[in-house]
Coordinates of C-alpha atoms in Angstrom, one line a residue:
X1 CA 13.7 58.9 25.1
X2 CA 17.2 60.2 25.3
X3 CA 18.8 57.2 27.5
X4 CA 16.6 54.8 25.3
X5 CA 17.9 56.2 21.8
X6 CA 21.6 55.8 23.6
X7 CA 21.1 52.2 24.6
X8 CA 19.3 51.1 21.0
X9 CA 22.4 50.6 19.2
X10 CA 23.7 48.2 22.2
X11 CA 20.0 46.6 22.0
X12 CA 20.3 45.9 18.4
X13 CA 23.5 44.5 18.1
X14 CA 22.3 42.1 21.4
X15 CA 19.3 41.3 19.3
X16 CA 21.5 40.5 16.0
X17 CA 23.7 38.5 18.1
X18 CA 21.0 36.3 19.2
X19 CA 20.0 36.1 16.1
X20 CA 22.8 35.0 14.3
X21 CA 23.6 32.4 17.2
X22 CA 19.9 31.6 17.1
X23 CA 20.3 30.4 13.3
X24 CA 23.8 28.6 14.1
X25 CA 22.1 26.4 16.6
X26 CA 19.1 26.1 13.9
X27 CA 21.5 24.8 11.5
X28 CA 23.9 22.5 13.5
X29 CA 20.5 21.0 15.4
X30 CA 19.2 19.7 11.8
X31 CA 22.6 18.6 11.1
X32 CA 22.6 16.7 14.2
X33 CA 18.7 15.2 13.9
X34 CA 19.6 14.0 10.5
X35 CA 22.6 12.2 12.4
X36 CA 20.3 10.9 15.1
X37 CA 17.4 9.3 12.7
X38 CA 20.5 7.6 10.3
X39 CA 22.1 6.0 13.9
X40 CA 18.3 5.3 15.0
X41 CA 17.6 3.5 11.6
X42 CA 21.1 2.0 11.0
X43 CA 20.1 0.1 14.6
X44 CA 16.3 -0.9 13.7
X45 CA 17.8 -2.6 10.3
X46 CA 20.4 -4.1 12.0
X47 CA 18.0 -5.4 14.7
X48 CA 16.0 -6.6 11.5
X49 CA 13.0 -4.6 12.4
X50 CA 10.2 -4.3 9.9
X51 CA 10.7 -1.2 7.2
X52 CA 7.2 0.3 8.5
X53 CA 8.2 0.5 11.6
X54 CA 11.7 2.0 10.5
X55 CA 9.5 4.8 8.6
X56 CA 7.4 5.4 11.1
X57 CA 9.6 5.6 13.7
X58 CA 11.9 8.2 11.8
X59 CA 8.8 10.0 11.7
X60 CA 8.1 10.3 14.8
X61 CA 11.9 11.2 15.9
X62 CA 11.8 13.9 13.7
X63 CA 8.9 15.3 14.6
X64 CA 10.2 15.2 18.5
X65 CA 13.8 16.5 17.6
X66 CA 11.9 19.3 15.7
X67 CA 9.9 20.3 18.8
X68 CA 12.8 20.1 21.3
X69 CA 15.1 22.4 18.8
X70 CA 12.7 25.0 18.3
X71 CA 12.4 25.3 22.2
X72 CA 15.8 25.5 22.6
X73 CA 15.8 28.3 20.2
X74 CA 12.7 30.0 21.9
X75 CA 14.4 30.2 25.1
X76 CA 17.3 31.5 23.9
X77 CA 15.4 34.7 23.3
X78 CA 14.8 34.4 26.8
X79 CA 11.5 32.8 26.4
X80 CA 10.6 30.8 29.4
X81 CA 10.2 27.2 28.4
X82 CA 7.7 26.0 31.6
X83 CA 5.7 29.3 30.8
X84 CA 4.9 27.4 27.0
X85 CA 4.4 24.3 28.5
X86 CA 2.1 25.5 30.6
X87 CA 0.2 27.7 28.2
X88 CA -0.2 24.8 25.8
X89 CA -1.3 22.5 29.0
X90 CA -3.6 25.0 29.3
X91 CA -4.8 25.2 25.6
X92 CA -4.9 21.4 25.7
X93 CA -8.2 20.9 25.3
X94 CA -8.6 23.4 21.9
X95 CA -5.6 21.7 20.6
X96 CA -7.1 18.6 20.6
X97 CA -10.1 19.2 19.2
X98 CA -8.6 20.8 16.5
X99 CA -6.2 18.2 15.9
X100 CA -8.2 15.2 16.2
X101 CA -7.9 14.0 12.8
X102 CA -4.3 14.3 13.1
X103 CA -4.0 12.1 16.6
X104 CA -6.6 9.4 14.7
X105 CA -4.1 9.0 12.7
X106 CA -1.2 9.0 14.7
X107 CA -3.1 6.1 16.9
X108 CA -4.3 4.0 13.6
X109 CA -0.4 4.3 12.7
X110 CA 0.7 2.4 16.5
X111 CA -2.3 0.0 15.6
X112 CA -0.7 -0.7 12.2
X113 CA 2.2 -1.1 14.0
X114 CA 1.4 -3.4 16.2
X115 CA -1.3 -5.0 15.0
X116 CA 0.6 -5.7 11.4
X117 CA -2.4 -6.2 9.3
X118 CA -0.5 -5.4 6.2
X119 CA 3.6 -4.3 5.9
X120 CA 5.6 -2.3 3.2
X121 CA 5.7 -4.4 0.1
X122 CA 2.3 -5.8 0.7
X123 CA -0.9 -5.3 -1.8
X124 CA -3.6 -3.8 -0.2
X125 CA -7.2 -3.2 -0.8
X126 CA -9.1 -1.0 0.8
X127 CA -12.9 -1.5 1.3
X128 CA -14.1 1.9 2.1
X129 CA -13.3 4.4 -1.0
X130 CA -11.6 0.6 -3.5
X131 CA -8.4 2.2 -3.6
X132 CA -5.5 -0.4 -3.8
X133 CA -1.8 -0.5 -4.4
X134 CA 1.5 -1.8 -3.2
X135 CA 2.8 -0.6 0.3
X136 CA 5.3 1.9 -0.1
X137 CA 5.5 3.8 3.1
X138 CA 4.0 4.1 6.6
X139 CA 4.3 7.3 7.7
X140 CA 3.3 9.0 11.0
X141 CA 0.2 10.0 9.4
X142 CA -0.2 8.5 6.0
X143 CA 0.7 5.7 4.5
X144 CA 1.3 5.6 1.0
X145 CA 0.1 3.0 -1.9
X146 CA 1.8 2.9 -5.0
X147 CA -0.5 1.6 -7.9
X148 CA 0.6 -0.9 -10.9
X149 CA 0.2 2.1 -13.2
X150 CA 2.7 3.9 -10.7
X151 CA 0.3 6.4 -9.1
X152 CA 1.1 7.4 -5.6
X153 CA -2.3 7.1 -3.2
X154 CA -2.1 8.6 0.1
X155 CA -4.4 7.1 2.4
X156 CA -4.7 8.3 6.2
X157 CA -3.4 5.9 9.2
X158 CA -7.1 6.2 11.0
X159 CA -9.1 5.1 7.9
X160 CA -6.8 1.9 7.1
X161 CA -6.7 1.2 11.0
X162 CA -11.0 1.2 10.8
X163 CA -12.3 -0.4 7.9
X164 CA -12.2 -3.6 6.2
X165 CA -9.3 -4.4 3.4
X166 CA -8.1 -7.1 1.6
X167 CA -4.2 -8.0 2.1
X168 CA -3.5 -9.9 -1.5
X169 CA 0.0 -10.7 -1.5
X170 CA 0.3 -11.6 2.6
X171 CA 0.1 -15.5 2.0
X172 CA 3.2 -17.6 -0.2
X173 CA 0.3 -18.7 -2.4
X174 CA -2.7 -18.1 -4.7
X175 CA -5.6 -19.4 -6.0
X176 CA -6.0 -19.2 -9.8
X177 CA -9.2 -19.3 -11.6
X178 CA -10.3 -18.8 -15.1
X179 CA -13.5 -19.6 -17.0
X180 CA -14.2 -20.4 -20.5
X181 CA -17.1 -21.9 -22.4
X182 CA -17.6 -24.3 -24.9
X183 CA -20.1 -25.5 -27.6
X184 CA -22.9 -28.1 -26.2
X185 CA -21.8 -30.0 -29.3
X186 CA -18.4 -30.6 -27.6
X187 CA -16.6 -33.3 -25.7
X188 CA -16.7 -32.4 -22.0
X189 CA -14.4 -35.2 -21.5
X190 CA -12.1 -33.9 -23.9
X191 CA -12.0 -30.6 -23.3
X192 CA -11.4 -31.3 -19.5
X193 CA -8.6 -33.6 -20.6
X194 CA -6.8 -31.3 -23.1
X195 CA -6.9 -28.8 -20.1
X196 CA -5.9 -30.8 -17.2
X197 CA -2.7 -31.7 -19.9
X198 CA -2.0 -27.7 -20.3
X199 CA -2.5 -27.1 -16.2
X200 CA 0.4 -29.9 -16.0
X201 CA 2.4 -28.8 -18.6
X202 CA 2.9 -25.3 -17.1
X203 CA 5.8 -24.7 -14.5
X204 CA 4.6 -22.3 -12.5
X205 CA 1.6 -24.1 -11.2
X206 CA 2.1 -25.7 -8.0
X207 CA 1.4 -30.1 -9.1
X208 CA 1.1 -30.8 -5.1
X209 CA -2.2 -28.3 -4.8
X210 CA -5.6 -28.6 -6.2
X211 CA -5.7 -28.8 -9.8
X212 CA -8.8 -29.3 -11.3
X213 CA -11.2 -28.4 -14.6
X214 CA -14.8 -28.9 -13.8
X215 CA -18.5 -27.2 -15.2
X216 CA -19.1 -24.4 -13.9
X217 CA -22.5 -23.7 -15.7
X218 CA -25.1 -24.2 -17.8
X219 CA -25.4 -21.1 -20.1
X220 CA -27.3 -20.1 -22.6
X221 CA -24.9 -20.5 -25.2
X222 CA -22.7 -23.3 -24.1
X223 CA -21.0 -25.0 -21.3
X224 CA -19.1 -22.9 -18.9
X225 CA -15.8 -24.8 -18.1
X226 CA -13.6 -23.6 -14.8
X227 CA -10.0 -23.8 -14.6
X228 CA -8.6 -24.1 -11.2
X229 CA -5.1 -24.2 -9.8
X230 CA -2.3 -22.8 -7.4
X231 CA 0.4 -20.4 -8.2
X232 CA 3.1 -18.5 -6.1
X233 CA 2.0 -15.4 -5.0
X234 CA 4.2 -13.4 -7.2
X235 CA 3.7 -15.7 -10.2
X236 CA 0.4 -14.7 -10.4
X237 CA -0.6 -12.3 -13.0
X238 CA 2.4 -13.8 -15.1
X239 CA 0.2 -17.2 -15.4
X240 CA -2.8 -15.7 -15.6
X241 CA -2.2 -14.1 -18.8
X242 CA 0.1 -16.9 -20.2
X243 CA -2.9 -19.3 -19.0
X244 CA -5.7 -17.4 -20.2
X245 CA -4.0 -17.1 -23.7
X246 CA -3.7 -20.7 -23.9
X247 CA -6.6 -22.2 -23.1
X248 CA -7.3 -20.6 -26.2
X249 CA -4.8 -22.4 -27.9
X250 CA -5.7 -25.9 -26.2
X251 CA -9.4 -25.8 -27.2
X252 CA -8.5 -24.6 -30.6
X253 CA -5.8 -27.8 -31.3
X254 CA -8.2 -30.2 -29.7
X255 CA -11.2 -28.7 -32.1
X256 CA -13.5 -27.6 -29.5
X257 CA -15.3 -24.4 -30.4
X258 CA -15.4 -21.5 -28.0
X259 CA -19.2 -20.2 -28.8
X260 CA -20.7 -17.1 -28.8
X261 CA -23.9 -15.5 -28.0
X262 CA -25.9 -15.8 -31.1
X263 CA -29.4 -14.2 -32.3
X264 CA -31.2 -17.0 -34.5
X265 CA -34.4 -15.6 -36.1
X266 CA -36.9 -17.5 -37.8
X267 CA -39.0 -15.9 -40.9
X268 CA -42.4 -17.6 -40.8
X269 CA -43.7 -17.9 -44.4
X270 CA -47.2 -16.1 -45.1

């Protein structure tokens, strides 16, 4: 007890040197993996790589890096590096079971990857829970949707990689449609004519792609007329709205009615 009280003082300051070094080589390592992923993604931009794999690969650097600094740490406490290895080889099977979600994930990330069937910027969506959004990130684990109303969604990498979705913005174009009903008193003819005059009048619809007004149905209380055309993809919503507002407008300075369903109810006289 005696000789062990006498060599404490020299144990402790041993310990708080370690310490203190330990925390120097915790603090220059981050410095230096925040160094590495900005040279890592200063290269992938200027070898024009796609920003999801830029994200994802930063993702995955960092998480290595992380891993390798804490072990350098650990063995400078003396801990024995191979003996971790070999415990966690050992523990491999646990690990994985546990962590299953997590590797899903990190494999429906590489099949993203790879497989590109959507990249950041693209609208997205997704068939299993309806949840849609713009592409903001793809992430080692996640990726992350940003709605119109500017809510952030994050959706794991294995669910995107195994279900159905719909990519909305992927192709230069898109197909416009709106419907809208006249009276049975009306002008087919007309109508079709006053709206084929708007459709050509407008610049953002594409003149070299189908353009076309044509009946759609039969309804009970009028004709249902369908508008048809092309617009750029990111014209869309734009001409949709401007569109919709006047066909209104159109019918209206032509004199065809728009009708409504109506009740009619006939009084029978005793």
């Amino acid at each position: 007890m005696e000789e062990f009280l006498q060599g404490l003082p020299e144990k402790a300051m041993n310990l708080g040197i370690r310490i203190l070094l330990s925390a120097a080589v915790f603090f220059i390592g981050i410095q230096v993996i925040k160094l590495l992923r900005r040279l890592l993604k200063k290269s992938l931009q200027r070898a024009k790589a796609d920003v999801g794999v830029i994200q994802f690969l930063d993702s995955l650097t960092k998480a290595v890096l992380y891993v390798v600094l804490v072990f350098m740490i650990a063995s400078g406490f003396g801990v024995d590096a191979a003996s971790i290895v070999a415990l966690l080889g050992s523990a491999g099977v646990a690990i994985g079971l546990a962590i299953q979600g997590s590797l899903s994930n990190f494999a429906g990330g590489v099949l993203i990857l790879l497989l590109k069937p959507f990249k950041v910027g693209d609208y997205i969506k997704e068939d299993n829970s309806g949840n849609e959004g713009t592409v903001s990130e793809i992430q080692l684990f996640y990726t992350k949707l940003t709605t119109p109303d500017n809510r952030i969604i994050v959706l794991p990498n294995g669910t995107l990689a195994n279900t159905s979705m719909t990519n909305v913005t992927e192709a230069a174009t898109r197909r416009l449609d709106i419907y809208v009903g006249i009276s049975y008193d009306a002008s087919i003819k007309q109508a079709r004519e006053v709206l084929v005059g708007m459709l050509a009048a407008d610049a953002a619809i594409l003149k070299d792609m189908d353009m076309r007004v044509f009946v759609d149905e039969l309804s009970e209380s009028g004709v249902r007329l369908g508008i048809r055309c092309w617009v750029k993809q990111e014209d869309y919503w734009e001409a949709k709205w401007r569109l919709t507002e006047e066909t209104k407008y159109t019918l209206d300075k032509a004199g065809i009615s728009i009708p409504f369903p109506q009740l009619v109810i006939h009084q029978k006289n005793p």
